[in-house]
Short mmCIF file of C-alpha atoms and ligand atoms in Angstrom, two decimals:
data_model
loop_
_atom_site.label_atom_id
_atom_site.label_comp_id
_atom_site.label_asym_id
_atom_site.label_seq_id
_atom_site.Cartn_x
_atom_site.Cartn_y
_atom_site.Cartn_z
CA MET A 1131 0.09 -0.01 -0.10
CA ILE A 1132 1.31 3.34 -0.86
CA VAL A 1133 1.52 5.83 2.01
CA GLU A 1134 1.56 9.95 1.45
CA ARG A 1135 2.16 12.09 3.65
CA THR A 1136 1.36 15.07 4.20
CA GLU A 1137 2.58 17.63 6.94
CA CYS A 1138 6.31 17.71 8.90
CA ALA A 1139 6.02 15.15 12.01
CA ALA A 1140 8.51 17.92 13.55
CA CYS A 1141 6.64 21.09 12.99
CA LYS A 1142 3.44 20.50 10.81
CA GLY A 1143 4.28 22.25 7.57
CA THR A 1144 3.92 21.35 4.40
CA ALA A 1145 5.97 22.41 2.15
CA PHE A 1146 8.99 20.21 1.51
CA THR A 1147 11.93 19.81 -0.95
CA SER A 1148 12.39 16.85 -2.35
CA ILE A 1149 15.88 15.02 -1.57
CA ALA A 1150 16.07 11.71 -2.44
CA ARG A 1151 14.11 8.72 -3.65
CA ILE A 1152 15.73 5.50 -2.63
CA ASP A 1153 13.44 1.83 -3.53
CA SER A 1154 10.04 3.02 -2.53
CA ARG A 1155 10.40 5.86 -0.35
CA GLU A 1156 10.52 9.86 -1.50
CA ILE A 1157 12.83 11.51 1.22
CA VAL A 1158 11.68 14.69 1.89
CA ALA A 1159 12.95 18.03 4.02
CA CYS A 1160 10.30 20.25 5.04
CA GLN A 1161 11.88 24.01 4.23
CA ASN A 1162 10.21 25.44 7.28
CA CYS A 1163 11.93 23.53 10.05
CA GLY A 1164 14.64 20.99 8.07
CA PHE A 1165 13.20 17.59 9.67
CA GLN A 1166 13.64 14.61 6.68
CA PHE A 1167 11.20 12.25 6.21
CA ALA A 1168 9.59 9.56 3.52
CA LYS A 1169 7.16 11.09 2.41
CA LYS A 1170 5.66 8.38 0.32
CA PHE A 1171 6.79 5.22 0.83
CA ASP A 1172 5.56 1.32 -0.24
CA THR A 1173 4.07 -0.66 2.94
CA ASP A 1174 4.38 -3.99 1.30
CA THR A 1175 8.32 -3.21 0.16
CA ILE A 1176 9.00 -2.18 3.83
CA ASN A 1177 7.45 -5.20 5.54
CA LYS A 1178 9.32 -7.75 3.08
CA SER A 1179 12.31 -5.85 4.03
CA TYR A 1180 11.69 -6.70 7.18
CA GLN A 1181 10.98 -9.95 7.08
CA ASN A 1182 14.33 -10.28 5.64
CA GLU A 1183 16.18 -8.56 7.15
CA TYR A 1184 14.96 -8.57 10.90
CA TYR A 1185 14.69 -11.97 13.17
CA PRO A 1186 13.25 -13.60 9.60
CA SER A 1187 13.49 -16.98 12.51
CA PRO A 1188 13.88 -17.38 16.20
CA ASP A 1189 17.79 -18.36 15.03
CA ALA A 1190 19.00 -17.97 18.79
CA PRO A 1191 23.09 -18.33 17.63
CA ARG A 1192 22.89 -14.96 15.40
CA MET A 1193 20.89 -13.14 18.31
CA ASP A 1194 23.78 -14.09 21.26
CA GLU A 1195 26.43 -13.13 18.45
CA TRP A 1196 24.31 -9.33 18.49
CA ASN A 1197 23.87 -9.22 21.59
CA LEU A 1198 27.67 -9.84 22.21
CA LYS A 1199 28.47 -7.53 19.90
CA ASN A 1200 26.90 -4.90 20.89
CA THR A 1201 27.31 -5.43 24.74
CA GLU A 1202 29.54 -2.34 25.77
CA VAL A 1203 26.87 -0.14 23.94
CA TRP A 1204 24.01 -1.08 26.08
CA GLN A 1205 26.25 -1.12 29.58
CA SER A 1206 26.85 2.37 28.10
CA LEU A 1207 22.97 2.56 27.77
CA CYS A 1208 22.70 1.45 31.08
CA ASN A 1209 25.07 4.12 32.96
CA ASP A 1210 23.44 7.08 31.03
CA VAL A 1211 20.12 6.08 32.35
CA THR A 1212 21.74 5.41 36.32
CA GLY A 1213 23.95 8.47 36.50
CA ALA A 1214 20.76 10.56 35.31
CA ALA A 1215 18.06 8.40 37.47
CA PRO A 1216 19.54 7.10 40.42
CA SER A 1217 16.23 5.16 41.50
CA VAL A 1218 14.11 3.02 38.84
CA SER A 1219 11.92 0.39 39.70
CA SER A 1220 10.24 -0.33 36.31
CA LEU A 1221 11.97 0.20 32.77
CA LEU A 1222 9.97 -0.48 28.95
CA ASP A 1223 12.08 -0.65 26.26
CA ILE A 1224 10.33 -0.33 23.40
CA GLY A 1225 11.36 -2.27 19.88
CA ALA A 1226 13.71 -4.31 22.14
CA GLY A 1227 14.80 -6.33 19.29
CA THR A 1228 17.00 -9.51 20.91
CA GLY A 1229 16.90 -7.99 24.26
CA GLY A 1230 20.38 -7.26 25.07
CA PHE A 1231 19.38 -3.53 26.73
CA LEU A 1232 17.55 -5.48 29.07
CA MET A 1233 19.58 -7.84 29.71
CA GLU A 1234 22.36 -5.30 30.70
CA PHE A 1235 20.32 -3.48 32.47
CA GLN A 1236 18.46 -6.18 34.66
CA LYS A 1237 22.50 -7.13 35.39
CA LYS A 1238 23.05 -3.46 36.61
CA ILE A 1239 19.15 -2.73 38.51
CA PRO A 1240 18.63 -6.55 39.09
CA LEU A 1241 14.75 -5.31 40.81
CA ALA A 1242 13.60 -3.04 38.58
CA LYS A 1243 10.65 -4.52 36.58
CA LEU A 1244 11.53 -4.52 32.81
CA ASN A 1245 8.79 -4.40 30.00
CA ALA A 1246 9.14 -4.06 26.64
CA VAL A 1247 7.45 -3.92 23.26
CA GLU A 1248 8.47 -5.58 20.24
CA SER A 1249 6.87 -6.79 17.12
CA SER A 1250 8.58 -9.40 16.24
CA SER A 1251 7.19 -12.65 17.43
CA ASN A 1252 10.83 -14.65 17.12
CA ALA A 1253 12.85 -11.42 18.92
CA ARG A 1254 9.57 -11.93 21.49
CA GLU A 1255 10.17 -15.52 22.33
CA PHE A 1256 14.04 -15.38 22.05
CA VAL A 1257 13.97 -12.14 25.12
CA SER A 1258 11.33 -14.31 26.92
CA ASN A 1259 14.02 -17.39 26.76
CA LYS A 1260 16.25 -15.36 28.08
CA ILE A 1261 14.83 -13.21 30.89
CA PRO A 1262 11.24 -14.86 31.74
CA ALA A 1263 9.78 -12.13 33.45
CA VAL A 1264 9.86 -9.55 31.06
CA GLN A 1265 6.50 -8.18 30.20
CA PHE A 1266 5.17 -7.59 27.08
CA PHE A 1267 2.95 -4.93 25.80
CA THR A 1268 1.29 -4.10 22.42
CA ASP A 1269 1.02 -0.74 22.93
CA LEU A 1270 1.66 1.72 25.46
CA PRO A 1271 -0.73 2.25 28.33
CA SER A 1272 -2.18 6.01 28.80
CA SER A 1273 -1.31 5.99 31.87
CA GLU A 1274 1.54 6.73 34.31
CA GLU A 1275 3.49 3.49 34.09
CA PHE A 1276 7.78 3.36 34.05
CA ASP A 1277 10.45 5.31 35.60
CA VAL A 1278 12.17 4.46 32.27
CA ILE A 1279 11.11 4.49 28.95
CA SER A 1280 14.23 4.20 26.37
CA LEU A 1281 13.46 3.64 22.47
CA LEU A 1282 16.82 3.03 20.78
CA GLN A 1283 17.41 3.46 17.19
CA THR A 1284 13.69 2.37 16.32
CA MET A 1285 11.85 5.98 15.90
CA GLU A 1286 13.93 6.24 12.62
CA HIS A 1287 11.26 3.03 11.79
CA LEU A 1288 8.05 4.58 12.53
CA GLU A 1289 4.96 6.08 10.49
CA GLU A 1290 4.25 8.47 13.36
CA PRO A 1291 7.31 9.48 15.19
CA ASP A 1292 5.50 12.52 17.29
CA LEU A 1293 2.67 10.20 18.40
CA LEU A 1294 4.97 7.97 19.79
CA CYS A 1295 6.71 10.78 21.81
CA LYS A 1296 3.31 11.98 23.15
CA LYS A 1297 2.48 8.53 24.06
CA ILE A 1298 5.67 7.90 25.80
CA PHE A 1299 5.24 11.24 28.11
CA THR A 1300 2.10 9.95 28.74
CA ALA A 1301 3.20 6.29 30.47
CA LEU A 1302 5.93 7.93 31.97
CA ASN A 1303 5.71 8.33 35.66
CA THR A 1304 6.07 12.09 37.28
CA GLY A 1305 10.13 12.71 36.65
CA GLY A 1306 9.98 10.21 34.87
CA LEU A 1307 12.83 9.20 32.03
CA PHE A 1308 13.02 8.98 28.12
CA LEU A 1309 16.05 7.48 26.51
CA LEU A 1310 16.28 7.86 22.88
CA THR A 1311 18.96 7.27 20.28
CA VAL A 1312 18.38 7.57 16.53
CA PRO A 1313 20.46 7.60 13.34
CA ASN A 1314 22.03 11.27 12.84
CA THR A 1315 21.57 12.46 9.42
CA ALA A 1316 24.60 14.76 10.22
CA PHE A 1317 27.30 12.01 10.40
CA LEU A 1318 30.58 12.84 9.05
CA LYS A 1319 30.56 9.79 6.82
CA HIS A 1320 27.51 10.93 4.87
CA LEU A 1321 28.95 13.60 3.01
CA TRP A 1322 31.05 11.13 1.13
CA LYS A 1323 29.11 8.43 0.51
CA LYS A 1324 25.79 8.71 -1.83
CA LYS A 1325 22.59 8.85 0.35
CA GLU A 1326 21.66 5.81 -0.75
CA ASN A 1327 24.91 3.73 0.77
CA THR A 1328 24.39 5.41 4.19
CA LEU A 1329 23.39 3.25 7.46
CA CYS A 1330 20.95 6.20 7.85
CA TYR A 1331 19.62 6.40 4.14
CA GLY A 1332 20.31 3.12 2.72
CA ASN A 1333 18.08 1.06 5.38
CA PRO A 1334 14.60 0.64 3.46
CA THR A 1335 12.92 0.47 6.61
CA HIS A 1336 13.88 4.13 7.72
CA LEU A 1337 10.90 6.62 7.52
CA GLN A 1338 12.53 9.55 9.49
CA PHE A 1339 16.00 10.99 9.15
CA PHE A 1340 16.82 13.24 12.62
CA GLY A 1341 19.11 16.00 13.62
CA THR A 1342 19.30 17.45 16.46
CA ARG A 1343 16.74 20.81 15.95
CA PRO A 1344 14.21 18.74 14.89
CA LEU A 1345 14.27 16.12 17.10
CA GLU A 1346 14.63 18.52 19.91
CA LYS A 1347 11.81 20.73 18.86
CA MET A 1348 9.57 16.82 18.78
CA LEU A 1349 10.98 16.47 22.29
CA ARG A 1350 9.78 19.98 23.74
CA ASP A 1351 6.18 19.76 21.89
CA ALA A 1352 5.61 16.61 23.42
CA GLY A 1353 5.92 18.06 27.05
CA PHE A 1354 9.71 16.96 27.70
CA LYS A 1355 11.68 18.81 29.93
CA ARG A 1356 15.66 19.31 30.52
CA ILE A 1357 16.38 17.79 27.13
CA THR A 1358 20.18 16.77 26.72
CA ARG A 1359 22.16 15.43 23.98
CA ILE A 1360 24.86 12.81 25.61
CA VAL A 1361 28.30 13.86 24.84
CA LYS A 1362 30.49 11.57 26.55
CA MET A 1363 33.66 9.49 26.22
CA GLU A 1364 33.40 6.23 26.22
CA LYS A 1365 35.37 3.61 28.98
CA GLY A 1366 35.41 0.33 27.07
CA ASN A 1367 38.03 -2.13 25.11
CA ALA A 1368 38.65 0.00 22.35
CA ALA A 1369 41.76 2.11 21.74
CA PHE A 1370 41.80 5.43 23.28
CA SER A 1371 42.69 6.75 19.11
CA ARG A 1372 39.00 5.42 18.29
CA ARG A 1373 37.14 6.49 21.45
CA PHE A 1374 38.51 10.18 21.55
CA ILE A 1375 37.43 10.31 17.80
CA GLN A 1376 34.10 9.08 18.87
CA TYR A 1377 33.68 11.72 21.62
CA LEU A 1378 34.64 14.87 19.19
CA ALA A 1379 31.98 14.01 16.33
CA ARG A 1380 29.74 13.82 19.46
CA PHE A 1381 30.56 17.25 20.58
CA PHE A 1382 30.14 18.07 17.16
CA GLY A 1383 26.87 16.34 16.40
CA VAL A 1384 28.48 14.83 13.36
CA SER A 1385 28.53 11.34 14.97
CA SER A 1386 26.65 8.23 13.73
CA GLU A 1387 24.02 8.40 16.28
CA LEU A 1388 22.17 11.08 18.11
CA ARG A 1389 21.72 9.85 21.92
CA TYR A 1390 18.89 12.18 24.33
CA ILE A 1391 17.92 12.29 27.57
CA ALA A 1392 14.88 13.69 28.28
CA PHE A 1393 12.10 13.70 31.38
CA LYS A 1394 8.96 14.16 32.15
CA SER A 1395 8.67 16.99 34.60
ZN1 ZN B 2129 8.83 21.01 9.18
#
């Protein structure tokens, strides 16, 4: 099914400049706020890409490998949460995938009640086997339920990211924390690559392409306060030079992903 959007999710603008056509997606930039998104796309093509590229089976060894490969990233994200919110009794991870972040969070705060939203039944089965206590939701509750909600490399896949930000705000407890990561359109490597070859635009399931300003506006409009882009030097096992380059890229806003923490109050 062809879907065509008529307004910008960040500012509700209706005038756009076409910037790329990649597979079924017509990608535009909003003339008012600069937000980039797929104005037109074919949901059948996108669903096929999900089937082929994400969790085609409950293939445990492949999912374990993915979790192992990204352990340091998840530990770093856990530290961002506990550094900003020392007491967490409940967490909801939206788009939990193979559950790597949840597993690290459980190690960090064993008593926290863990919840997840994940559309792939194969991934849900995998996570349930690893952490039986995880409760799955199909949609967000319309009452205050969680101290922390995380949305890691997921918002770029959604048709209505602004709507989800509002639902997350509603489902957070007063003072609750929202942890968000998205691919960065200003990633330095994008400058010398064709758009279709970049991680950000090249993924056929990506519909939204975030830079700092439209993303911060979307968070503010949803009601979030104390919106902070995380710029830090990682500890980890990688060489110092590599971690320092990553720090500089984060500092100048040209890192591969944007990482934010925002609060409900
Ligand atoms: Zn706009």
